Short mmCIF file of C-alpha atoms (C1' of nucleotides) in Angstrom, two decimals:
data_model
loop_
_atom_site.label_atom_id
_atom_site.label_comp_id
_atom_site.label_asym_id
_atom_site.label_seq_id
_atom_site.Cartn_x
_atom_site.Cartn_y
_atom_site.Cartn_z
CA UNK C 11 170.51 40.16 66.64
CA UNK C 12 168.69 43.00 64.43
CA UNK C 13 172.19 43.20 62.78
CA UNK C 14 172.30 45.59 59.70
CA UNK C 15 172.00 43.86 55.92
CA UNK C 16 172.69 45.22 53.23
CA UNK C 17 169.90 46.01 51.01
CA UNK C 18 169.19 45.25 47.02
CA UNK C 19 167.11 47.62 44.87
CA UNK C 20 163.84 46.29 43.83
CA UNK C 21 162.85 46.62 40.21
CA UNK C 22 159.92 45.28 38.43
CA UNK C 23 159.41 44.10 34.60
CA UNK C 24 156.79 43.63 32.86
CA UNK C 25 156.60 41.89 29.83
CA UNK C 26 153.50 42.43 27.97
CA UNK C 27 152.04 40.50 25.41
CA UNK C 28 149.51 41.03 22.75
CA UNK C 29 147.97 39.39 19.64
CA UNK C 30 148.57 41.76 16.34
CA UNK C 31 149.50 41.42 12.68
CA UNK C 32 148.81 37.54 13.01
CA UNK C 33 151.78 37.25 15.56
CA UNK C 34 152.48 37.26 18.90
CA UNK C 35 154.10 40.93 20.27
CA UNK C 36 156.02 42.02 22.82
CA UNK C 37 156.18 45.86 24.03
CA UNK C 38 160.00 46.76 24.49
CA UNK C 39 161.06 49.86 25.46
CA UNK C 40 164.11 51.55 23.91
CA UNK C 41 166.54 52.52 27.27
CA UNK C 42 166.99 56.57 27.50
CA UNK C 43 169.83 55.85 30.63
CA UNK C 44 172.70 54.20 31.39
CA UNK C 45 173.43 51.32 31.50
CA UNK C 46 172.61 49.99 28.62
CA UNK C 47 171.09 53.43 27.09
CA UNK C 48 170.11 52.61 23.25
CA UNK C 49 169.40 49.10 23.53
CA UNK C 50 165.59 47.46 24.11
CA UNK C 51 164.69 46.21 27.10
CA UNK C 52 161.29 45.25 29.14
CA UNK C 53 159.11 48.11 30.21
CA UNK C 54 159.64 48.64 34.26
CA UNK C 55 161.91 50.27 36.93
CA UNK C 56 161.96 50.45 40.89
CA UNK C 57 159.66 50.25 43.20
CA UNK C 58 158.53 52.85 45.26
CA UNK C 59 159.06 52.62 49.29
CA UNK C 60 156.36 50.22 50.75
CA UNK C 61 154.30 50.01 47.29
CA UNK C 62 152.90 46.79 46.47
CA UNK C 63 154.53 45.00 44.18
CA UNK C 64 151.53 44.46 42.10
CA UNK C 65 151.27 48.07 42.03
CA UNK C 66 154.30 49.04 41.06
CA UNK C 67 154.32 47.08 37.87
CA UNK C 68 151.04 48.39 37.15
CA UNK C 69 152.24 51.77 37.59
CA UNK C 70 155.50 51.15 36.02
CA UNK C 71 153.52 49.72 32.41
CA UNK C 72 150.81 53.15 33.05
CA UNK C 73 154.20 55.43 33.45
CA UNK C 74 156.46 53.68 30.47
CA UNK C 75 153.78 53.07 28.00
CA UNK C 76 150.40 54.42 29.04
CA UNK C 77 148.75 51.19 29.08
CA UNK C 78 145.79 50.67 31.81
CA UNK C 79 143.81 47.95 32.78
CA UNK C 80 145.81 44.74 31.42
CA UNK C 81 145.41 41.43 32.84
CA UNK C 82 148.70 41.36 35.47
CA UNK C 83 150.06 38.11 36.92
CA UNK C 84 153.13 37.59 38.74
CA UNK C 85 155.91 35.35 36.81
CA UNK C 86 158.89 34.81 39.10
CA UNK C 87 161.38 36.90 40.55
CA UNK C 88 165.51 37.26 39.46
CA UNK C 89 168.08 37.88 41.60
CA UNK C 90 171.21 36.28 40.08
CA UNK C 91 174.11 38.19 40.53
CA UNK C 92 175.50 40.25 37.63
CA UNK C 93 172.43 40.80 36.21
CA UNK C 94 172.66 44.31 36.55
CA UNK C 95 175.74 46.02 36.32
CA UNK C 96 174.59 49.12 38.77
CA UNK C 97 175.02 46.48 41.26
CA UNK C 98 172.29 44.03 43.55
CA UNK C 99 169.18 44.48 42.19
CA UNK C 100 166.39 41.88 42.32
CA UNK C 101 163.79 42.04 39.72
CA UNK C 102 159.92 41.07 40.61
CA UNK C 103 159.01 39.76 36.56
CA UNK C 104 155.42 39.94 35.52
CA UNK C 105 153.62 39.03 32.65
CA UNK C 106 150.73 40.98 31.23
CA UNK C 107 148.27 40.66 28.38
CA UNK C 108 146.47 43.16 26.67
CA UNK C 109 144.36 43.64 23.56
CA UNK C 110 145.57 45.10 19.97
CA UNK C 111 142.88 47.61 20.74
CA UNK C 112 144.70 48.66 23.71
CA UNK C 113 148.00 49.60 21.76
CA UNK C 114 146.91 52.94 20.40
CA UNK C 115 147.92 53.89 23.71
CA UNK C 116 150.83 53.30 23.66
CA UNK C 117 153.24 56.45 23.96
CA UNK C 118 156.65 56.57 24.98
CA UNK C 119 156.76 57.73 29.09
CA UNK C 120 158.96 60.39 30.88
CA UNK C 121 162.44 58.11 31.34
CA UNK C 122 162.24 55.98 28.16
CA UNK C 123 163.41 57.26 24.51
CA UNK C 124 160.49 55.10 22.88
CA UNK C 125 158.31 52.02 22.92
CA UNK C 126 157.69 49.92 20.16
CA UNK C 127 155.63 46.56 19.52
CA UNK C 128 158.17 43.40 18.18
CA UNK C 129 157.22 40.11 17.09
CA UNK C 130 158.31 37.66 19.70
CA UNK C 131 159.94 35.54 16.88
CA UNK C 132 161.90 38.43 16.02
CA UNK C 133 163.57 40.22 18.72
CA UNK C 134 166.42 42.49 19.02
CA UNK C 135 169.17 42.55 21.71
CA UNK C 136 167.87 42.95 25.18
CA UNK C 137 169.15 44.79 28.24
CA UNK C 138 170.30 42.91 31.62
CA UNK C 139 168.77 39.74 31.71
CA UNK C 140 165.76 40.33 29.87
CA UNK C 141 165.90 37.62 27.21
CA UNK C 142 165.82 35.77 30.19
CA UNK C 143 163.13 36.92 31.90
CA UNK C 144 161.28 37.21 28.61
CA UNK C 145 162.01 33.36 27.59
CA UNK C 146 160.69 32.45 31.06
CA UNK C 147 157.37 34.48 30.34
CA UNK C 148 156.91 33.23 27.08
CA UNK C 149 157.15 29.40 28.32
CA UNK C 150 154.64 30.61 30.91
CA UNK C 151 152.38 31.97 28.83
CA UNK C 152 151.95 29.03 26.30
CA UNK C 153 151.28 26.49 29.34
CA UNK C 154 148.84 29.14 30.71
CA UNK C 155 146.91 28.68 27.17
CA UNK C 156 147.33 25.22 27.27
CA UNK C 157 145.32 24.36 30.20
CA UNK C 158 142.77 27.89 30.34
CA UNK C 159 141.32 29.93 28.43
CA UNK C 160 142.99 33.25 29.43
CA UNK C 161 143.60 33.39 25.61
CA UNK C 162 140.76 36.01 25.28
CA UNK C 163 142.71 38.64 27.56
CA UNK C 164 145.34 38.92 24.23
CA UNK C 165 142.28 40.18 22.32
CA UNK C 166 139.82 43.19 22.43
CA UNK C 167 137.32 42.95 24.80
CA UNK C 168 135.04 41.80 21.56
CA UNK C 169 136.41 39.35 19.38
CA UNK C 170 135.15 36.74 16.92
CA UNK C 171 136.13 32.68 17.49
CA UNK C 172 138.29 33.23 14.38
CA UNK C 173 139.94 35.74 16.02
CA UNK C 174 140.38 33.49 19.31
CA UNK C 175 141.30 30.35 17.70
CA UNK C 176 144.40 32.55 15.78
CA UNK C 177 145.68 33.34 19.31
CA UNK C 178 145.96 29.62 20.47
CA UNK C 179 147.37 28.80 17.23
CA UNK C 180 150.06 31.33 17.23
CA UNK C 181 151.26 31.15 20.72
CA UNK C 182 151.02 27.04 20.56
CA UNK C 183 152.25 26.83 17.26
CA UNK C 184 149.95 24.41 16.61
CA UNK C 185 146.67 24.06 14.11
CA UNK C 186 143.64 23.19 15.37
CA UNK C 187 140.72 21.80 14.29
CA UNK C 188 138.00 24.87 13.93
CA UNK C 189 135.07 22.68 15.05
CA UNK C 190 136.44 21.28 18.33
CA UNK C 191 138.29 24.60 18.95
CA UNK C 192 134.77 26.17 19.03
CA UNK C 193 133.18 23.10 21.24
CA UNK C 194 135.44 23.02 23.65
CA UNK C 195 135.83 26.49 24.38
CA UNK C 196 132.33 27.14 24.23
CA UNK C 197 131.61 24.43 26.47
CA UNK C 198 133.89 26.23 29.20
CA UNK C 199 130.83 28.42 29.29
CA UNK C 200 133.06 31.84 29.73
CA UNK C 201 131.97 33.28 26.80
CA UNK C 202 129.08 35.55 25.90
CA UNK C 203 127.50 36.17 22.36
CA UNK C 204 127.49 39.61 22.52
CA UNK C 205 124.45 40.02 19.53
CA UNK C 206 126.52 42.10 17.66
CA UNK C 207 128.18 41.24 14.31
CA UNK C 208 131.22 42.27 13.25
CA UNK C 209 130.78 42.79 9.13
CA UNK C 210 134.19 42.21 6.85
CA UNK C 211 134.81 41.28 3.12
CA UNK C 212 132.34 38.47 3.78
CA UNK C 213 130.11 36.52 6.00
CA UNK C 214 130.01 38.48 8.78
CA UNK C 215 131.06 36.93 12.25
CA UNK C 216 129.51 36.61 15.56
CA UNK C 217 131.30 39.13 18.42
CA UNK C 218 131.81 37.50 21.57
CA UNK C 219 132.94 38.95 24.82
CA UNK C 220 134.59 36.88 28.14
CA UNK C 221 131.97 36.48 31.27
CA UNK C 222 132.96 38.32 34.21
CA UNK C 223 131.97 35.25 36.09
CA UNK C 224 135.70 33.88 37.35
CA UNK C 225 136.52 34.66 33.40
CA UNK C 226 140.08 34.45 35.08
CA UNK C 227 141.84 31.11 36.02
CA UNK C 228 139.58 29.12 34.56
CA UNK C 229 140.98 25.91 34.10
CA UNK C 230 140.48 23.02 31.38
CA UNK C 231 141.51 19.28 32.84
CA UNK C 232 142.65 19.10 29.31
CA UNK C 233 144.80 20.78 27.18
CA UNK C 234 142.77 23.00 24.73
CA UNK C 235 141.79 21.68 22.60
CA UNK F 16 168.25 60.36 36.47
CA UNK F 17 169.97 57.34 38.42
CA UNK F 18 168.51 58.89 41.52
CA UNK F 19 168.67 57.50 44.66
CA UNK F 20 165.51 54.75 45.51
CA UNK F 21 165.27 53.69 48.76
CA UNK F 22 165.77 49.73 48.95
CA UNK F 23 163.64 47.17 51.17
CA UNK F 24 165.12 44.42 53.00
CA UNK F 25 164.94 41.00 50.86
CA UNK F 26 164.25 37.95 52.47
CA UNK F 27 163.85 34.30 51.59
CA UNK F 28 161.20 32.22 53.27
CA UNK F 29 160.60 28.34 52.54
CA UNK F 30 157.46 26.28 52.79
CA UNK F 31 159.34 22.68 53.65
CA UNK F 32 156.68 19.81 53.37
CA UNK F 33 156.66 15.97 53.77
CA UNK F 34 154.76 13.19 54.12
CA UNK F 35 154.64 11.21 57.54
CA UNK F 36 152.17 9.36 59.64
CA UNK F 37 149.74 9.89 57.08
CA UNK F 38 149.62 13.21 57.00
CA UNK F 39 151.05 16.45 55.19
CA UNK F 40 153.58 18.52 57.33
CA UNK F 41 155.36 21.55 57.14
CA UNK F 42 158.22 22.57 59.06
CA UNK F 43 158.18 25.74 60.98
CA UNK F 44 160.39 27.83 63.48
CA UNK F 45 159.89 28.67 66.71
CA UNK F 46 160.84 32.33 66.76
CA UNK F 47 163.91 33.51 69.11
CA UNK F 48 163.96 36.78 68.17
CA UNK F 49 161.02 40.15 68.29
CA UNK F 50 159.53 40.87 66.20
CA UNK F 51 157.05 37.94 66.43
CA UNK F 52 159.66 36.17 69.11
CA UNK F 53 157.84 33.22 70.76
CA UNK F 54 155.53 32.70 67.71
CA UNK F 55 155.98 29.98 64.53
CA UNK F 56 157.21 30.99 61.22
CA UNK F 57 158.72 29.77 58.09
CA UNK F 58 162.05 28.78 58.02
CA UNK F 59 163.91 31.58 56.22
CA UNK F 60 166.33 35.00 56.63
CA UNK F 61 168.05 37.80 54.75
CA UNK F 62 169.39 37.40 51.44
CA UNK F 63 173.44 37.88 51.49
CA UNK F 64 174.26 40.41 49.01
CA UNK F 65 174.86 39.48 45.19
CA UNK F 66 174.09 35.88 46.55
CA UNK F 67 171.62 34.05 44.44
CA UNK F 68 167.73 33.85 45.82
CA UNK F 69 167.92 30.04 45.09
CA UNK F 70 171.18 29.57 47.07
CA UNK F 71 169.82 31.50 49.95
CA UNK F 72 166.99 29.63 50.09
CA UNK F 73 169.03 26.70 50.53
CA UNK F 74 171.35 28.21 53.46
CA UNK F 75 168.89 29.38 55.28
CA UNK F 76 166.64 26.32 55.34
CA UNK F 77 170.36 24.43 56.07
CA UNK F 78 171.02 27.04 58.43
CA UNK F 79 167.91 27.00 60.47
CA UNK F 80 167.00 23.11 60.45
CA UNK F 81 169.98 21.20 59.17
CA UNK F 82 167.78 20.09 56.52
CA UNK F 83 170.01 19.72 52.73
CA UNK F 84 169.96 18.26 49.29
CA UNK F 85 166.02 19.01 49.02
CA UNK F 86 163.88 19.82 46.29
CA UNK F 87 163.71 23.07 46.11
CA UNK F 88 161.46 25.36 43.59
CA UNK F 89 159.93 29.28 43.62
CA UNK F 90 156.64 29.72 44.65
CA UNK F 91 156.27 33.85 44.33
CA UNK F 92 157.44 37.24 45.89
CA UNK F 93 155.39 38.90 48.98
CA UNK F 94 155.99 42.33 48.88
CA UNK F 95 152.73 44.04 50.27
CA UNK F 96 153.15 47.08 52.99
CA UNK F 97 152.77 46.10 56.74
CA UNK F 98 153.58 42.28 56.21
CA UNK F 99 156.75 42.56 58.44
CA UNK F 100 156.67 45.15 61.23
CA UNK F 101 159.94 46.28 61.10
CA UNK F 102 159.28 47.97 58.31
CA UNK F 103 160.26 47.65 53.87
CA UNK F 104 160.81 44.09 53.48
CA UNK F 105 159.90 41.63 50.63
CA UNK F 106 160.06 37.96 50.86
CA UNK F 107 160.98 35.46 47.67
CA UNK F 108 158.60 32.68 49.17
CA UNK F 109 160.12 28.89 48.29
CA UNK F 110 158.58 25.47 48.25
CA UNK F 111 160.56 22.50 49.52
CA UNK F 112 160.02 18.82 49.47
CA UNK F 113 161.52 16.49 51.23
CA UNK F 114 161.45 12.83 52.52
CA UNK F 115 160.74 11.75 56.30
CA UNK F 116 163.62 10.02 56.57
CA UNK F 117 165.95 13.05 55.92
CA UNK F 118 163.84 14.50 59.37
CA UNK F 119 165.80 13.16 61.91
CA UNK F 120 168.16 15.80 60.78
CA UNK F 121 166.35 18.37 61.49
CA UNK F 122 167.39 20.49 64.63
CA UNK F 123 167.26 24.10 65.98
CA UNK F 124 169.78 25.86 63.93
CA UNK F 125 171.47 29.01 65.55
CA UNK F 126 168.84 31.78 65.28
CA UNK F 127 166.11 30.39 65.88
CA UNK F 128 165.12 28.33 69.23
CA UNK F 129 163.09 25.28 67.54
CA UNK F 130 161.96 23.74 65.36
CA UNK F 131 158.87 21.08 64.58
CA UNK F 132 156.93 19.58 61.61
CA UNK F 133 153.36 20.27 61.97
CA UNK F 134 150.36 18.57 60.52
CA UNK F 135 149.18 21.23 57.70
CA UNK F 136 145.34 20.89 58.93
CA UNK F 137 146.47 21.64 62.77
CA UNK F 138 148.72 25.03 62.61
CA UNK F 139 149.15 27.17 65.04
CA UNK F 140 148.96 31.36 64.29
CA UNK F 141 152.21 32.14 62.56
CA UNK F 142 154.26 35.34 62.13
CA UNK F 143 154.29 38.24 59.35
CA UNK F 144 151.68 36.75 56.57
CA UNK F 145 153.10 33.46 56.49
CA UNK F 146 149.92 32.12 56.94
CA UNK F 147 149.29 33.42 53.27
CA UNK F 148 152.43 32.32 51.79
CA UNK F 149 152.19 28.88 53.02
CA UNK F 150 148.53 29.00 52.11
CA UNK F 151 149.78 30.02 48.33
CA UNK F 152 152.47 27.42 48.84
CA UNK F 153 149.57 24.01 49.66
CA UNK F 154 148.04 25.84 46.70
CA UNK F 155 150.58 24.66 44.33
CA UNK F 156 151.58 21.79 46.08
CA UNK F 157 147.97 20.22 45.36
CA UNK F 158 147.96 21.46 41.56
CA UNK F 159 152.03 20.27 41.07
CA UNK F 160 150.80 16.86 41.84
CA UNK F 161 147.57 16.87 40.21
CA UNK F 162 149.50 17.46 37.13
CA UNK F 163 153.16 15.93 37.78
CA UNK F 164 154.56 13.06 39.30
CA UNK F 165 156.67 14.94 41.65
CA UNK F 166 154.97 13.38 44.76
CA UNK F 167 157.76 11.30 45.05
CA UNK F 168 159.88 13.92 46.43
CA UNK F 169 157.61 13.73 49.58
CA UNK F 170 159.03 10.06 50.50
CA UNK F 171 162.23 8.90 50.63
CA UNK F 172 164.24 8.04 48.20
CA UNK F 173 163.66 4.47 48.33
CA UNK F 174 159.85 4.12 48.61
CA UNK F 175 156.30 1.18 47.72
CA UNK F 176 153.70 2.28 45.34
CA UNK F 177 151.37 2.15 48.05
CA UNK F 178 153.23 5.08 49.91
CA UNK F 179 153.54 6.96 46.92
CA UNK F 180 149.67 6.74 46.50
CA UNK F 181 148.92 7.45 49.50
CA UNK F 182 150.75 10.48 49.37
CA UNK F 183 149.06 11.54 46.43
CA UNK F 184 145.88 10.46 47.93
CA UNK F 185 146.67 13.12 51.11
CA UNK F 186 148.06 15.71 49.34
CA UNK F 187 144.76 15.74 46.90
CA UNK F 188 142.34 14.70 49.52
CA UNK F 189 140.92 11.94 47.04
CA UNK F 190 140.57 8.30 47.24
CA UNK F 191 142.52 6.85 44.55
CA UNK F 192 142.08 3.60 42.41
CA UNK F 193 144.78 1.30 43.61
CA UNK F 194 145.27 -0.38 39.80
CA UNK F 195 144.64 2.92 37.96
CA UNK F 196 147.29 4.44 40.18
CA UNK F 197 149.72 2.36 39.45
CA UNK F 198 149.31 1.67 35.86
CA UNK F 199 149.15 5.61 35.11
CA UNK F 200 153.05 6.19 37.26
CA UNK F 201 154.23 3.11 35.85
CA UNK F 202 153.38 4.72 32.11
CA UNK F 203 155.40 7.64 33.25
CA UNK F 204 158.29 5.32 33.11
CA UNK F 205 160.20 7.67 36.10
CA UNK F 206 160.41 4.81 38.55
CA UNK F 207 162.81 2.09 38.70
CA UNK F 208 162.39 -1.21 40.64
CA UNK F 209 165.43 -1.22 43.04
CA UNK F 210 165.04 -5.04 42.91
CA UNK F 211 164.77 -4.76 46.80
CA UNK F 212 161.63 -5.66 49.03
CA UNK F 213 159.83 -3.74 52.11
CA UNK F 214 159.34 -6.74 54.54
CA UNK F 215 156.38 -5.77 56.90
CA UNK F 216 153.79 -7.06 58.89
CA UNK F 217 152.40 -8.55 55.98
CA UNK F 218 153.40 -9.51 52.21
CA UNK F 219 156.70 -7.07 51.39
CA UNK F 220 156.13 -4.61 49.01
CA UNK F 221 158.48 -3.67 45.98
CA UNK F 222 160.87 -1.01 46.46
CA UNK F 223 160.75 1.60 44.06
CA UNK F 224 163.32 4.85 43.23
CA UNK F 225 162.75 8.01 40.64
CA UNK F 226 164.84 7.81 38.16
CA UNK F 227 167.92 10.53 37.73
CA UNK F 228 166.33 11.00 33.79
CA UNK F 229 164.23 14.67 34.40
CA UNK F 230 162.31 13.07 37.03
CA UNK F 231 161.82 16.72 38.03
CA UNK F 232 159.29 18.69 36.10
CA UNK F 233 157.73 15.20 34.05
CA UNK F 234 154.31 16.87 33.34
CA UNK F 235 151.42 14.54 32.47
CA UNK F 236 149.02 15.83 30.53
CA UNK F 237 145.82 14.66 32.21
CA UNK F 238 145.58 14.70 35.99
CA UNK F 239 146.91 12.05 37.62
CA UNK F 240 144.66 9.60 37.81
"C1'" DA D 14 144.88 -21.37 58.77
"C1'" DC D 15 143.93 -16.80 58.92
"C1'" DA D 16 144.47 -11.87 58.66
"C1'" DA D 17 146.27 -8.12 56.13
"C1'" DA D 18 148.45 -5.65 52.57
"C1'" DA D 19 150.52 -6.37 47.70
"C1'" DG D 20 149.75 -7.09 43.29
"C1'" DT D 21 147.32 -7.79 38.76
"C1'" DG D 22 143.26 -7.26 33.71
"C1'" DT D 23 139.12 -6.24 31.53
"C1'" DT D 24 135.23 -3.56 30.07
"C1'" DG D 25 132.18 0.42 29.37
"C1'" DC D 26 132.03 5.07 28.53
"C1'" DC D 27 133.27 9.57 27.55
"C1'" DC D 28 136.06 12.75 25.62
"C1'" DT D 29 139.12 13.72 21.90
"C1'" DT D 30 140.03 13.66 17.23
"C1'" DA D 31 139.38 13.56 12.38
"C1'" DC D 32 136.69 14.99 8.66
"C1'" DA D 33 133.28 17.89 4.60
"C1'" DC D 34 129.73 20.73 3.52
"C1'" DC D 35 126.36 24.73 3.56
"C1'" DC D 36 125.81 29.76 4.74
"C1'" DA D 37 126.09 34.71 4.57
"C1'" DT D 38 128.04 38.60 2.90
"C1'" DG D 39 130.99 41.89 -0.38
"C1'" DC D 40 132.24 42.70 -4.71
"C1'" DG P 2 127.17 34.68 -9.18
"C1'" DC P 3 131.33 33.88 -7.28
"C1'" DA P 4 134.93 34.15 -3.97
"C1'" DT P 5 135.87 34.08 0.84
"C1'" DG P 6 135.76 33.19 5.49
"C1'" DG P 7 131.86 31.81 9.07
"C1'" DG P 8 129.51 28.32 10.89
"C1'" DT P 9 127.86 23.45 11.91
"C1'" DG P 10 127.40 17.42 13.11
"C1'" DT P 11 128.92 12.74 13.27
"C1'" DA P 12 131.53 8.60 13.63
"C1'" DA P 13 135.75 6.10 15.16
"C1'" DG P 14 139.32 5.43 18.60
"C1'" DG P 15 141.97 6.04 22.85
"C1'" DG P 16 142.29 6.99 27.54
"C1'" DC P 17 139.92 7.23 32.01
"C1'" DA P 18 137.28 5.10 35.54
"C1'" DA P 19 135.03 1.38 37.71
"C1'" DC P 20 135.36 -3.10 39.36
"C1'" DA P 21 137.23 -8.33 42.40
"C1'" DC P 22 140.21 -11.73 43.08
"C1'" DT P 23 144.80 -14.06 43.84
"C1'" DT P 24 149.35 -13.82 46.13
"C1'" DT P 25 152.52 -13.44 49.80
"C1'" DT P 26 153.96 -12.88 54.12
"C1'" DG P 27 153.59 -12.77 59.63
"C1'" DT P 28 151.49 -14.60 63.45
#
DNA sequence: ACAAAAGTGTTGCCCTTACACCCATGC
DNA sequence: GCATGGGTGTAAGGGCAACACTTTTGT
């Protein structure tokens, strides 16, 4: 055979999370083109000619945003049709987490009007099918918390228990009990006192930092915590 | 901008499993075709245009091995550079289950010259990377059913508790409490006593179905058992 | 009657959960 | 010295894991 298909584009999106302001954020970017110029819409675009996917949504967040180094995992990928109205385009969705330290970065790139951080629990319209992909992200990220401790990769690379426990709270929506939060997660043996203190209106807190040893995928038989 | 990106071929390949004589099998393709004629691959082709990835993934597995109505879920997108000789193409990888009884259906579909189940410990080399995809797709087999009950979609759909376990047992390469087992699916409350007996060599077992009610996706919370 | 697989309960233990007080600092 | 968040131990309960025998059929 060898018969000719036809082709799709190939778009990635990337929707990055991080832990701010006591809520969960997403980083939309405000569309400069057509279609749907003016309206928000996950940070991302096509992929280059034989570039690795991973790549290309690495390079897409560096080009739209100016963010570096964030934790990267593949989510799914979207092909329905009509979720594009320039035609058949298939979208390779990522998810990424970051720290709040990370955000100063964040600038508004060459083909995008503006980038701005909004609380997941507040969102405005979205472009194509990007609620979607977004809703499916979100769902992936709580189970991801519920069963490891990738938690840390929403903070700085230092960050008290306090600090760690607020992120499990807020994307479980659940309390939890400070004294098994800290037992459990400290029994996963990923994290590392770093000696330093970090000093505030009161007692000042230990500063912790996430092993390098297999920090990632770490996995808890049981839901934390 | 709306510039002109070039677009890579998009493909849909499926990891089909079941469970028969005791083992794990996949289904693969004897190749008609270069590149990689002669050699065993996924089942899987081109995506149609504007056709959905999910409904291609179905065709072509109906297509190529007659196989239908089978569980059918996304594993991840393979996109890397030099993972299909004839140049750009990315493939939306699948996982299937299925039972052995729907096997007998299987048969060489048009483009493709054969096609066999093969023990998942005894493969032979197989084309493009699909060693990696069906590597990625035992991967989550084994951690679906250390956390779900959708084993059952391995067997037919009238099946014993002992062939359930024992595909658990396979799958997870553990030995598995007989009693503990069973009390721990039975909790689930997704199986259904058809009321009907397996007559066999020796005392008949009970005959068990999943239940329509979201037997897909059930998640326990610990792992099973 | 005997061989072979089906089916069934109980107990110990560990992990999870619930809970209250002292500590260190800034003001 | 007082207000505020940081940090710690213990006891009760539920779920997991280990364990052996009876039942039913075919031959």
């Amino acid at each position: 055979m060898e018969k000719e298909y036809k082709r799709p584009s190939v778009t990635v999106d990337v929707t990055l999370f991080t832990y701010a302001q006591d809520c969960l954020q997403v980083l939309l970017i405000r569309r400069g083109n057509e279609p749907f110029a003016g309206t928000w819409a996950l940070p991302g675009g096509f992929v280059d000619a034989g570039e690795p996917l991973d790549k290309a949504a690495a390079r897409e967040l560096s080009e739209e945003t100016g963010m570096e180094d964030v934790y990267l995992e593949q989510l799914a990928t979207f092909g329905d049709p009509g979720r594009d109205p320039r035609g058949w385009v298939i979208s390779v969705a990522y998810i990424a987490l970051t720290g709040a330290d990370a955000i100063a970065a964040t600038r508004a790139g060459d083909d995008a009007s503006d980038a701005l951080w909004f609380d997941v629990n507040d969102l405005p319209p979205l472009a194509f099918d990007h609620d979607l992909i977004l809703g499916a992200a979100l769902r992936r990220l709580r189970q991801q918390l519920q069963y490891t401790a990738l938690g840390f990769h929403l903070l700085p690379k230092v960050f008290t228990l306090t600090d760690l426990q607020n992120v499990y709270e807020i994307v479980l929506q659940t309390e939890l009990d400070k004294r098994n939060f800290r037992r459990k997660i400290q029994s996963l043996g990923i994290l590392e006192d770093t000696g330093d203190l970090q000093y505030g209106d009161h007692r000042p807190a230990k500063l912790y930092r996430a092993t390098a040893t297999g920090a990632d995928h770490e996995i808890t038989r049981s839901p934390l915590p």
